[in-house]
Amino acid sequence: MTEPKTHTLEVPGAVLQYDVREGAGDGEPPLLMIGSPMDATGFVSLAARFPERTVVTYDPRGTGRSARTDATVPSPPIHADDLSRVIAAVGGGPVDVFASSGGAVNALALAAHHPGAVRTVVAHEPPLLTLLPDRERALAAVGHIRRVYERDGLGAGMACFIALTSIQGEIPADFAELPMPDPAAFGFPPGDDGSRDDPLLGQNLITCTHYEPDFEALRAAPARVVFGVGVESAGQLTYRAAVAAAERLGAEPVEFPGGHAGFLGGEYGVQGDPDGFAAVLRRVLGQG
């Protein structure tokens, strides 16, 4: 695999940056690795485990190097349109996609609304809170996090977010009244710097968690959709959402090593199991 080459792509409302790592060549289509709001820096370790494949990573609009050029808050369908343009720019589809978290939500929109762009989507723990039996409480908790962020800033908002995503099982109705952890416990500085431009809390939190996939379109699409879960995140929100989504398609989720970020190999200070993760991903992609 070669060193990544960075490209710029102007799209309506944004200027996207994406990277192409040319593989040794195995006759397979490009493999996109996408997150949201995680940008391309989160896939360095996993991409290195696929030297035979051409791997494409990118920064979603409003994140990392990809700047928004208008005030439109990006939704999963907008991200899907961006992804379809990136796919066209690297030679067209169908491609394979590994998608993490919010990126998995966007990949489902891509597969549903851009048939022919995707061969296989591996959607790892998409936060589709609309599919949960406790959806009203989960969505209310997300709304509370957004209000805390708007009122008190990044540290307080992230402490609430981490508290929510750490819950095992259904979300309590009184989540907003529960004591929240100290932001300093997670390395966030004290106080409020006044900024409200965080890609997660200010941009993706609501649009991503409130999205409802078009399962009818997904069933009709030519793409194969596989949902992944981390063995260490059993019972947590994104694990439960992935299981619920798989059930809607009449499938069983595939277990991957680690938790929600099990593919990381030191990025952001998180050490997952990229070797084990890549082995499962390679096996899943080979089943198509």
PDB file of C-alpha atoms in Angstrom:
ATOM      1  CA  MET A   1       0.000   0.000   0.000  1.00  0.00           C
ATOM      2  CA  THR A   2       1.300   3.430  -0.953  1.00  0.00           C
ATOM      3  CA  GLU A   3       1.317   6.521   1.232  1.00  0.00           C
ATOM      4  CA  PRO A   4      -2.040   8.314   1.132  1.00  0.00           C
ATOM      5  CA  LYS A   5      -2.543  10.981  -1.508  1.00  0.00           C
ATOM      6  CA  THR A   6      -4.891  13.769  -0.503  1.00  0.00           C
ATOM      7  CA  HIS A   7      -7.452  15.178  -2.916  1.00  0.00           C
ATOM      8  CA  THR A   8      -9.903  18.077  -2.763  1.00  0.00           C
ATOM      9  CA  LEU A   9     -13.485  17.867  -3.975  1.00  0.00           C
ATOM     10  CA  GLU A  10     -15.883  20.810  -4.109  1.00  0.00           C
ATOM     11  CA  VAL A  11     -19.493  19.824  -3.469  1.00  0.00           C
ATOM     12  CA  PRO A  12     -22.595  21.924  -2.802  1.00  0.00           C
ATOM     13  CA  GLY A  13     -22.104  23.500   0.611  1.00  0.00           C
ATOM     14  CA  ALA A  14     -18.638  22.132   1.369  1.00  0.00           C
ATOM     15  CA  VAL A  15     -15.092  21.471   0.236  1.00  0.00           C
ATOM     16  CA  LEU A  16     -14.180  17.862   1.016  1.00  0.00           C
ATOM     17  CA  GLN A  17     -10.736  16.395   1.589  1.00  0.00           C
ATOM     18  CA  TYR A  18     -10.239  12.699   0.954  1.00  0.00           C
ATOM     19  CA  ASP A  19      -7.240  10.363   0.889  1.00  0.00           C
ATOM     20  CA  VAL A  20      -6.450   7.458  -1.413  1.00  0.00           C
ATOM     21  CA  ARG A  21      -4.031   4.684  -0.467  1.00  0.00           C
ATOM     22  CA  GLU A  22      -3.324   2.612  -3.555  1.00  0.00           C
ATOM     23  CA  GLY A  23      -3.258  -1.091  -2.766  1.00  0.00           C
ATOM     24  CA  ALA A  24      -1.092  -3.824  -4.184  1.00  0.00           C
ATOM     25  CA  GLY A  25      -4.040  -4.951  -6.260  1.00  0.00           C
ATOM     26  CA  ASP A  26      -6.288  -7.953  -5.652  1.00  0.00           C
ATOM     27  CA  GLY A  27      -9.030  -7.301  -8.170  1.00  0.00           C
ATOM     28  CA  GLU A  28     -11.375  -5.994  -5.498  1.00  0.00           C
ATOM     29  CA  PRO A  29     -13.021  -2.563  -5.606  1.00  0.00           C
ATOM     30  CA  PRO A  30     -11.875   0.294  -3.375  1.00  0.00           C
ATOM     31  CA  LEU A  31     -12.650   0.034   0.319  1.00  0.00           C
ATOM     32  CA  LEU A  32     -14.018   3.189   1.933  1.00  0.00           C
ATOM     33  CA  MET A  33     -13.463   3.605   5.667  1.00  0.00           C
ATOM     34  CA  ILE A  34     -15.697   6.300   7.078  1.00  0.00           C
ATOM     35  CA  GLY A  35     -16.815   7.726  10.381  1.00  0.00           C
ATOM     36  CA  SER A  36     -18.766  10.751  11.535  1.00  0.00           C
ATOM     37  CA  PRO A  37     -17.736  12.928  13.209  1.00  0.00           C
ATOM     38  CA  MET A  38     -14.531  10.864  13.209  1.00  0.00           C
ATOM     39  CA  ASP A  39     -12.357  11.966  10.323  1.00  0.00           C
ATOM     40  CA  ALA A  40      -9.681  10.154   8.325  1.00  0.00           C
ATOM     41  CA  THR A  41      -7.161  10.236  11.176  1.00  0.00           C
ATOM     42  CA  GLY A  42      -9.146   7.534  12.981  1.00  0.00           C
ATOM     43  CA  PHE A  43      -8.579   4.912  10.274  1.00  0.00           C
ATOM     44  CA  VAL A  44      -4.786   4.942   9.930  1.00  0.00           C
ATOM     45  CA  SER A  45      -4.275   1.659  11.806  1.00  0.00           C
ATOM     46  CA  LEU A  46      -7.159  -0.193  10.161  1.00  0.00           C
ATOM     47  CA  ALA A  47      -6.237   0.988   6.659  1.00  0.00           C
ATOM     48  CA  ALA A  48      -2.696  -0.318   7.145  1.00  0.00           C
ATOM     49  CA  ARG A  49      -4.148  -3.814   7.703  1.00  0.00           C
ATOM     50  CA  PHE A  50      -5.479  -3.880   4.114  1.00  0.00           C
ATOM     51  CA  PRO A  51      -2.363  -3.427   1.971  1.00  0.00           C
ATOM     52  CA  GLU A  52      -3.943  -5.420  -0.857  1.00  0.00           C
ATOM     53  CA  ARG A  53      -6.888  -3.022  -1.181  1.00  0.00           C
ATOM     54  CA  THR A  54      -7.109   0.563  -2.371  1.00  0.00           C
ATOM     55  CA  VAL A  55      -8.411   2.299   0.745  1.00  0.00           C
ATOM     56  CA  VAL A  56     -10.230   5.638   0.658  1.00  0.00           C
ATOM     57  CA  THR A  57     -10.754   7.744   3.778  1.00  0.00           C
ATOM     58  CA  TYR A  58     -12.221  11.228   4.082  1.00  0.00           C
ATOM     59  CA  ASP A  59     -13.174  13.989   6.476  1.00  0.00           C
ATOM     60  CA  PRO A  60     -16.953  14.519   6.612  1.00  0.00           C
ATOM     61  CA  ARG A  61     -18.086  18.058   5.913  1.00  0.00           C
ATOM     62  CA  GLY A  62     -17.624  20.282   8.939  1.00  0.00           C
ATOM     63  CA  THR A  63     -14.987  17.968  10.406  1.00  0.00           C
ATOM     64  CA  GLY A  64     -11.200  18.004  10.177  1.00  0.00           C
ATOM     65  CA  ARG A  65     -10.025  19.329   6.834  1.00  0.00           C
ATOM     66  CA  SER A  66     -13.458  19.416   5.149  1.00  0.00           C
ATOM     67  CA  ALA A  67     -14.960  22.874   5.539  1.00  0.00           C
ATOM     68  CA  ARG A  68     -18.610  23.787   5.239  1.00  0.00           C
ATOM     69  CA  THR A  69     -19.270  26.679   2.888  1.00  0.00           C
ATOM     70  CA  ASP A  70     -22.865  27.326   3.906  1.00  0.00           C
ATOM     71  CA  ALA A  71     -24.929  27.181   7.093  1.00  0.00           C
ATOM     72  CA  THR A  72     -26.781  23.959   6.265  1.00  0.00           C
ATOM     73  CA  VAL A  73     -26.474  21.464   9.114  1.00  0.00           C
ATOM     74  CA  PRO A  74     -25.399  18.210   7.443  1.00  0.00           C
ATOM     75  CA  SER A  75     -27.803  15.296   7.767  1.00  0.00           C
ATOM     76  CA  PRO A  76     -27.178  11.646   6.829  1.00  0.00           C
ATOM     77  CA  PRO A  77     -28.666  12.136   3.326  1.00  0.00           C
ATOM     78  CA  ILE A  78     -26.352  15.122   2.754  1.00  0.00           C
ATOM     79  CA  HIS A  79     -23.361  13.081   3.915  1.00  0.00           C
ATOM     80  CA  ALA A  80     -24.539  10.266   1.619  1.00  0.00           C
ATOM     81  CA  ASP A  81     -24.569  12.671  -1.329  1.00  0.00           C
ATOM     82  CA  ASP A  82     -21.004  13.690  -0.420  1.00  0.00           C
ATOM     83  CA  LEU A  83     -19.927  10.060  -0.274  1.00  0.00           C
ATOM     84  CA  SER A  84     -21.485   9.322  -3.652  1.00  0.00           C
ATOM     85  CA  ARG A  85     -19.426  12.161  -5.133  1.00  0.00           C
ATOM     86  CA  VAL A  86     -16.238  10.868  -3.508  1.00  0.00           C
ATOM     87  CA  ILE A  87     -16.964   7.415  -4.955  1.00  0.00           C
ATOM     88  CA  ALA A  88     -17.462   8.927  -8.399  1.00  0.00           C
ATOM     89  CA  ALA A  89     -14.200  10.840  -8.038  1.00  0.00           C
ATOM     90  CA  VAL A  90     -12.197   7.672  -7.285  1.00  0.00           C
ATOM     91  CA  GLY A  91     -13.577   5.840 -10.313  1.00  0.00           C
ATOM     92  CA  GLY A  92     -17.160   5.025  -9.482  1.00  0.00           C
ATOM     93  CA  GLY A  93     -18.856   2.160  -7.714  1.00  0.00           C
ATOM     94  CA  PRO A  94     -19.710  -0.264  -6.555  1.00  0.00           C
ATOM     95  CA  VAL A  95     -17.257  -0.036  -3.657  1.00  0.00           C
ATOM     96  CA  ASP A  96     -17.076  -1.703  -0.269  1.00  0.00           C
ATOM     97  CA  VAL A  97     -17.635   0.423   2.823  1.00  0.00           C
ATOM     98  CA  PHE A  98     -16.603  -0.030   6.430  1.00  0.00           C
ATOM     99  CA  ALA A  99     -18.462   2.574   8.446  1.00  0.00           C
ATOM    100  CA  SER A 100     -18.213   3.379  12.129  1.00  0.00           C
ATOM    101  CA  SER A 101     -20.775   5.063  14.394  1.00  0.00           C
ATOM    102  CA  GLY A 102     -22.273   8.128  12.684  1.00  0.00           C
ATOM    103  CA  GLY A 103     -20.461   7.085   9.530  1.00  0.00           C
ATOM    104  CA  ALA A 104     -22.486   3.875   9.610  1.00  0.00           C
ATOM    105  CA  VAL A 105     -25.700   5.898   9.654  1.00  0.00           C
ATOM    106  CA  ASN A 106     -24.465   7.868   6.639  1.00  0.00           C
ATOM    107  CA  ALA A 107     -23.466   4.650   4.865  1.00  0.00           C
ATOM    108  CA  LEU A 108     -26.995   3.285   5.265  1.00  0.00           C
ATOM    109  CA  ALA A 109     -28.340   6.440   3.629  1.00  0.00           C
ATOM    110  CA  LEU A 110     -25.767   5.967   0.859  1.00  0.00           C
ATOM    111  CA  ALA A 111     -26.787   2.359   0.216  1.00  0.00           C
ATOM    112  CA  ALA A 112     -30.496   3.198   0.280  1.00  0.00           C
ATOM    113  CA  HIS A 113     -30.451   6.297  -1.918  1.00  0.00           C
ATOM    114  CA  HIS A 114     -27.485   5.731  -4.218  1.00  0.00           C
ATOM    115  CA  PRO A 115     -27.985   2.177  -5.490  1.00  0.00           C
ATOM    116  CA  GLY A 116     -25.043   1.000  -7.498  1.00  0.00           C
ATOM    117  CA  ALA A 117     -22.525   3.002  -5.473  1.00  0.00           C
ATOM    118  CA  VAL A 118     -21.998   0.264  -2.890  1.00  0.00           C
ATOM    119  CA  ARG A 119     -21.372  -3.482  -3.020  1.00  0.00           C
ATOM    120  CA  THR A 120     -21.096  -4.235   0.718  1.00  0.00           C
ATOM    121  CA  VAL A 121     -21.676  -1.975   3.722  1.00  0.00           C
ATOM    122  CA  VAL A 122     -20.358  -3.053   7.103  1.00  0.00           C
ATOM    123  CA  ALA A 123     -22.165  -0.735   9.505  1.00  0.00           C
ATOM    124  CA  HIS A 124     -20.436  -0.921  12.893  1.00  0.00           C
ATOM    125  CA  GLU A 125     -22.608   0.241  15.793  1.00  0.00           C
ATOM    126  CA  PRO A 126     -24.679   2.986  14.142  1.00  0.00           C
ATOM    127  CA  PRO A 127     -26.369   5.146  16.833  1.00  0.00           C
ATOM    128  CA  LEU A 128     -29.871   4.665  15.415  1.00  0.00           C
ATOM    129  CA  LEU A 129     -31.749   5.543  18.575  1.00  0.00           C
ATOM    130  CA  THR A 130     -35.035   5.656  16.670  1.00  0.00           C
ATOM    131  CA  LEU A 131     -34.998   1.848  16.499  1.00  0.00           C
ATOM    132  CA  LEU A 132     -34.771   1.230  20.253  1.00  0.00           C
ATOM    133  CA  PRO A 133     -37.732   0.143  22.387  1.00  0.00           C
ATOM    134  CA  ASP A 134     -36.811   3.010  24.745  1.00  0.00           C
ATOM    135  CA  ARG A 135     -36.415   5.452  21.854  1.00  0.00           C
ATOM    136  CA  GLU A 136     -38.356   8.285  23.512  1.00  0.00           C
ATOM    137  CA  ARG A 137     -36.171   8.214  26.604  1.00  0.00           C
ATOM    138  CA  ALA A 138     -33.003   7.856  24.532  1.00  0.00           C
ATOM    139  CA  LEU A 139     -33.902  10.767  22.254  1.00  0.00           C
ATOM    140  CA  ALA A 140     -34.906  12.865  25.255  1.00  0.00           C
ATOM    141  CA  ALA A 141     -31.492  12.183  26.783  1.00  0.00           C
ATOM    142  CA  VAL A 142     -29.825  13.324  23.555  1.00  0.00           C
ATOM    143  CA  GLY A 143     -31.895  16.508  23.662  1.00  0.00           C
ATOM    144  CA  HIS A 144     -30.733  17.086  27.231  1.00  0.00           C
ATOM    145  CA  ILE A 145     -27.090  16.679  26.198  1.00  0.00           C
ATOM    146  CA  ARG A 146     -27.549  19.250  23.455  1.00  0.00           C
ATOM    147  CA  ARG A 147     -29.084  21.727  25.911  1.00  0.00           C
ATOM    148  CA  VAL A 148     -26.239  21.212  28.381  1.00  0.00           C
ATOM    149  CA  TYR A 149     -23.719  21.799  25.610  1.00  0.00           C
ATOM    150  CA  GLU A 150     -25.452  24.976  24.472  1.00  0.00           C
ATOM    151  CA  ARG A 151     -25.681  26.233  28.050  1.00  0.00           C
ATOM    152  CA  ASP A 152     -22.375  25.128  29.575  1.00  0.00           C
ATOM    153  CA  GLY A 153     -20.008  24.266  26.743  1.00  0.00           C
ATOM    154  CA  LEU A 154     -17.980  21.341  25.486  1.00  0.00           C
ATOM    155  CA  GLY A 155     -16.717  19.788  28.714  1.00  0.00           C
ATOM    156  CA  ALA A 156     -20.121  19.614  30.371  1.00  0.00           C
ATOM    157  CA  GLY A 157     -21.758  18.386  27.183  1.00  0.00           C
ATOM    158  CA  MET A 158     -19.191  15.652  26.620  1.00  0.00           C
ATOM    159  CA  ALA A 159     -19.444  14.483  30.236  1.00  0.00           C
ATOM    160  CA  CYS A 160     -23.192  14.015  29.700  1.00  0.00           C
ATOM    161  CA  PHE A 161     -22.573  12.293  26.376  1.00  0.00           C
ATOM    162  CA  ILE A 162     -20.097   9.837  27.898  1.00  0.00           C
ATOM    163  CA  ALA A 163     -22.508   9.137  30.762  1.00  0.00           C
ATOM    164  CA  LEU A 164     -25.264   8.301  28.267  1.00  0.00           C
ATOM    165  CA  THR A 165     -23.150   6.075  26.029  1.00  0.00           C
ATOM    166  CA  SER A 166     -21.826   4.175  29.067  1.00  0.00           C
ATOM    167  CA  ILE A 167     -25.260   3.070  30.260  1.00  0.00           C
ATOM    168  CA  GLN A 168     -25.936  -0.657  30.071  1.00  0.00           C
ATOM    169  CA  GLY A 169     -29.491  -1.419  29.058  1.00  0.00           C
ATOM    170  CA  GLU A 170     -32.431   0.907  28.652  1.00  0.00           C
ATOM    171  CA  ILE A 171     -32.108   4.621  29.318  1.00  0.00           C
ATOM    172  CA  PRO A 172     -33.722   5.801  32.558  1.00  0.00           C
ATOM    173  CA  ALA A 173     -36.565   8.291  32.278  1.00  0.00           C
ATOM    174  CA  ASP A 174     -34.824  10.601  34.757  1.00  0.00           C
ATOM    175  CA  PHE A 175     -31.507  10.769  32.890  1.00  0.00           C
ATOM    176  CA  ALA A 176     -31.574  14.577  32.915  1.00  0.00           C
ATOM    177  CA  GLU A 177     -31.825  14.587  36.728  1.00  0.00           C
ATOM    178  CA  LEU A 178     -28.970  12.142  37.322  1.00  0.00           C
ATOM    179  CA  PRO A 179     -25.632  13.486  38.618  1.00  0.00           C
ATOM    180  CA  MET A 180     -23.175  13.844  35.751  1.00  0.00           C
ATOM    181  CA  PRO A 181     -19.440  13.044  35.957  1.00  0.00           C
ATOM    182  CA  ASP A 182     -16.845  15.776  36.304  1.00  0.00           C
ATOM    183  CA  PRO A 183     -15.582  16.800  32.840  1.00  0.00           C
ATOM    184  CA  ALA A 184     -12.050  16.887  34.261  1.00  0.00           C
ATOM    185  CA  ALA A 185     -12.259  13.118  34.777  1.00  0.00           C
ATOM    186  CA  PHE A 186     -12.186  12.775  30.979  1.00  0.00           C
ATOM    187  CA  GLY A 187      -9.481  15.347  30.396  1.00  0.00           C
ATOM    188  CA  PHE A 188     -11.728  18.273  29.480  1.00  0.00           C
ATOM    189  CA  PRO A 189     -10.613  21.700  30.714  1.00  0.00           C
ATOM    190  CA  PRO A 190     -12.754  23.451  33.331  1.00  0.00           C
ATOM    191  CA  GLY A 191     -15.106  26.225  32.382  1.00  0.00           C
ATOM    192  CA  ASP A 192     -16.615  27.262  29.078  1.00  0.00           C
ATOM    193  CA  ASP A 193     -14.535  28.789  26.290  1.00  0.00           C
ATOM    194  CA  GLY A 194     -17.654  30.048  24.557  1.00  0.00           C
ATOM    195  CA  SER A 195     -17.289  27.962  21.382  1.00  0.00           C
ATOM    196  CA  ARG A 196     -20.232  25.965  20.073  1.00  0.00           C
ATOM    197  CA  ASP A 197     -18.714  24.467  16.933  1.00  0.00           C
ATOM    198  CA  ASP A 198     -17.923  20.936  18.103  1.00  0.00           C
ATOM    199  CA  PRO A 199     -18.640  18.506  15.211  1.00  0.00           C
ATOM    200  CA  LEU A 200     -20.222  15.926  17.502  1.00  0.00           C
ATOM    201  CA  LEU A 201     -22.304  17.948  19.931  1.00  0.00           C
ATOM    202  CA  GLY A 202     -22.974  20.920  17.700  1.00  0.00           C
ATOM    203  CA  GLN A 203     -23.478  19.201  14.366  1.00  0.00           C
ATOM    204  CA  ASN A 204     -24.012  15.424  14.353  1.00  0.00           C
ATOM    205  CA  LEU A 205     -25.650  14.612  17.668  1.00  0.00           C
ATOM    206  CA  ILE A 206     -29.245  15.357  16.701  1.00  0.00           C
ATOM    207  CA  THR A 207     -29.253  14.641  12.956  1.00  0.00           C
ATOM    208  CA  CYS A 208     -27.512  11.284  13.365  1.00  0.00           C
ATOM    209  CA  THR A 209     -29.379   9.837  16.341  1.00  0.00           C
ATOM    210  CA  HIS A 210     -32.795  10.943  15.055  1.00  0.00           C
ATOM    211  CA  TYR A 211     -32.341   9.471  11.570  1.00  0.00           C
ATOM    212  CA  GLU A 212     -34.671   6.645  10.519  1.00  0.00           C
ATOM    213  CA  PRO A 213     -33.207   4.400   7.795  1.00  0.00           C
ATOM    214  CA  ASP A 214     -35.283   3.503   4.779  1.00  0.00           C
ATOM    215  CA  PHE A 215     -35.324  -0.252   5.311  1.00  0.00           C
ATOM    216  CA  GLU A 216     -37.576  -0.834   2.324  1.00  0.00           C
ATOM    217  CA  ALA A 217     -35.008   0.848   0.088  1.00  0.00           C
ATOM    218  CA  LEU A 218     -32.191  -1.075   1.772  1.00  0.00           C
ATOM    219  CA  ARG A 219     -33.949  -4.371   1.073  1.00  0.00           C
ATOM    220  CA  ALA A 220     -34.436  -3.399  -2.555  1.00  0.00           C
ATOM    221  CA  ALA A 221     -30.897  -2.088  -3.027  1.00  0.00           C
ATOM    222  CA  PRO A 222     -28.213  -4.287  -4.594  1.00  0.00           C
ATOM    223  CA  ALA A 223     -25.846  -3.644  -1.684  1.00  0.00           C
ATOM    224  CA  ARG A 224     -25.294  -6.244   1.011  1.00  0.00           C
ATOM    225  CA  VAL A 225     -25.643  -4.667   4.463  1.00  0.00           C
ATOM    226  CA  VAL A 226     -23.937  -6.207   7.494  1.00  0.00           C
ATOM    227  CA  PHE A 227     -24.260  -4.782  10.993  1.00  0.00           C
ATOM    228  CA  GLY A 228     -21.330  -5.071  13.363  1.00  0.00           C
ATOM    229  CA  VAL A 229     -21.161  -4.902  17.148  1.00  0.00           C
ATOM    230  CA  GLY A 230     -18.244  -4.775  19.556  1.00  0.00           C
ATOM    231  CA  VAL A 231     -18.040  -7.613  22.074  1.00  0.00           C
ATOM    232  CA  GLU A 232     -17.048  -5.144  24.793  1.00  0.00           C
ATOM    233  CA  SER A 233     -19.955  -2.772  24.218  1.00  0.00           C
ATOM    234  CA  ALA A 234     -22.762  -5.276  24.763  1.00  0.00           C
ATOM    235  CA  GLY A 235     -25.818  -3.584  26.245  1.00  0.00           C
ATOM    236  CA  GLN A 236     -24.760  -0.073  25.358  1.00  0.00           C
ATOM    237  CA  LEU A 237     -26.756   2.251  23.113  1.00  0.00           C
ATOM    238  CA  THR A 238     -24.941   1.715  19.837  1.00  0.00           C
ATOM    239  CA  TYR A 239     -24.705  -2.048  20.353  1.00  0.00           C
ATOM    240  CA  ARG A 240     -28.443  -2.258  20.983  1.00  0.00           C
ATOM    241  CA  ALA A 241     -29.174  -0.045  17.992  1.00  0.00           C
ATOM    242  CA  ALA A 242     -27.075  -2.234  15.684  1.00  0.00           C
ATOM    243  CA  VAL A 243     -28.875  -5.360  16.907  1.00  0.00           C
ATOM    244  CA  ALA A 244     -32.248  -3.690  16.327  1.00  0.00           C
ATOM    245  CA  ALA A 245     -31.222  -2.596  12.824  1.00  0.00           C
ATOM    246  CA  ALA A 246     -30.030  -6.096  11.937  1.00  0.00           C
ATOM    247  CA  GLU A 247     -33.341  -7.519  13.115  1.00  0.00           C
ATOM    248  CA  ARG A 248     -35.191  -5.132  10.788  1.00  0.00           C
ATOM    249  CA  LEU A 249     -33.281  -6.673   7.872  1.00  0.00           C
ATOM    250  CA  GLY A 250     -33.769 -10.208   9.160  1.00  0.00           C
ATOM    251  CA  ALA A 251     -30.069 -10.714   9.867  1.00  0.00           C
ATOM    252  CA  GLU A 252     -27.731 -11.421  12.751  1.00  0.00           C
ATOM    253  CA  PRO A 253     -25.102  -8.822  13.691  1.00  0.00           C
ATOM    254  CA  VAL A 254     -21.433  -9.784  13.398  1.00  0.00           C
ATOM    255  CA  GLU A 255     -19.269  -9.512  16.505  1.00  0.00           C
ATOM    256  CA  PHE A 256     -15.987  -7.603  16.253  1.00  0.00           C
ATOM    257  CA  PRO A 257     -13.201  -7.404  18.828  1.00  0.00           C
ATOM    258  CA  GLY A 258     -13.225  -4.550  21.302  1.00  0.00           C
ATOM    259  CA  GLY A 259     -15.893  -1.971  21.847  1.00  0.00           C
ATOM    260  CA  HIS A 260     -17.288   0.929  19.888  1.00  0.00           C
ATOM    261  CA  ALA A 261     -13.809   1.912  18.690  1.00  0.00           C
ATOM    262  CA  GLY A 262     -12.250  -1.547  18.571  1.00  0.00           C
ATOM    263  CA  PHE A 263     -10.442  -0.831  15.296  1.00  0.00           C
ATOM    264  CA  LEU A 264      -8.284   1.970  16.736  1.00  0.00           C
ATOM    265  CA  GLY A 265      -4.586   1.295  17.139  1.00  0.00           C
ATOM    266  CA  GLY A 266      -3.574   4.221  19.318  1.00  0.00           C
ATOM    267  CA  GLU A 267      -5.449   6.969  17.501  1.00  0.00           C
ATOM    268  CA  TYR A 268      -6.891   9.478  19.989  1.00  0.00           C
ATOM    269  CA  GLY A 269      -5.026   7.594  22.721  1.00  0.00           C
ATOM    270  CA  VAL A 270      -7.308   4.540  22.380  1.00  0.00           C
ATOM    271  CA  GLN A 271      -5.770   1.116  21.867  1.00  0.00           C
ATOM    272  CA  GLY A 272      -8.182  -1.381  20.397  1.00  0.00           C
ATOM    273  CA  ASP A 273      -7.404  -4.555  18.493  1.00  0.00           C
ATOM    274  CA  PRO A 274      -6.880  -3.509  14.859  1.00  0.00           C
ATOM    275  CA  ASP A 275      -5.343  -6.865  13.910  1.00  0.00           C
ATOM    276  CA  GLY A 276      -8.295  -8.850  15.207  1.00  0.00           C
ATOM    277  CA  PHE A 277     -10.750  -6.307  13.909  1.00  0.00           C
ATOM    278  CA  ALA A 278      -9.252  -6.376  10.416  1.00  0.00           C
ATOM    279  CA  ALA A 279      -9.378 -10.170  10.372  1.00  0.00           C
ATOM    280  CA  VAL A 280     -13.124 -10.159  11.041  1.00  0.00           C
ATOM    281  CA  LEU A 281     -13.711  -7.352   8.556  1.00  0.00           C
ATOM    282  CA  ARG A 282     -11.756  -9.163   5.849  1.00  0.00           C
ATOM    283  CA  ARG A 283     -13.794 -12.304   6.463  1.00  0.00           C
ATOM    284  CA  VAL A 284     -17.092 -10.394   6.302  1.00  0.00           C
ATOM    285  CA  LEU A 285     -16.122  -8.616   3.085  1.00  0.00           C
ATOM    286  CA  GLY A 286     -15.100 -11.920   1.558  1.00  0.00           C
ATOM    287  CA  GLN A 287     -18.578 -13.332   2.058  1.00  0.00           C
ATOM    288  CA  GLY A 288     -20.098 -11.044  -0.563  1.00  0.00           C
TER     289      GLY A 288
END
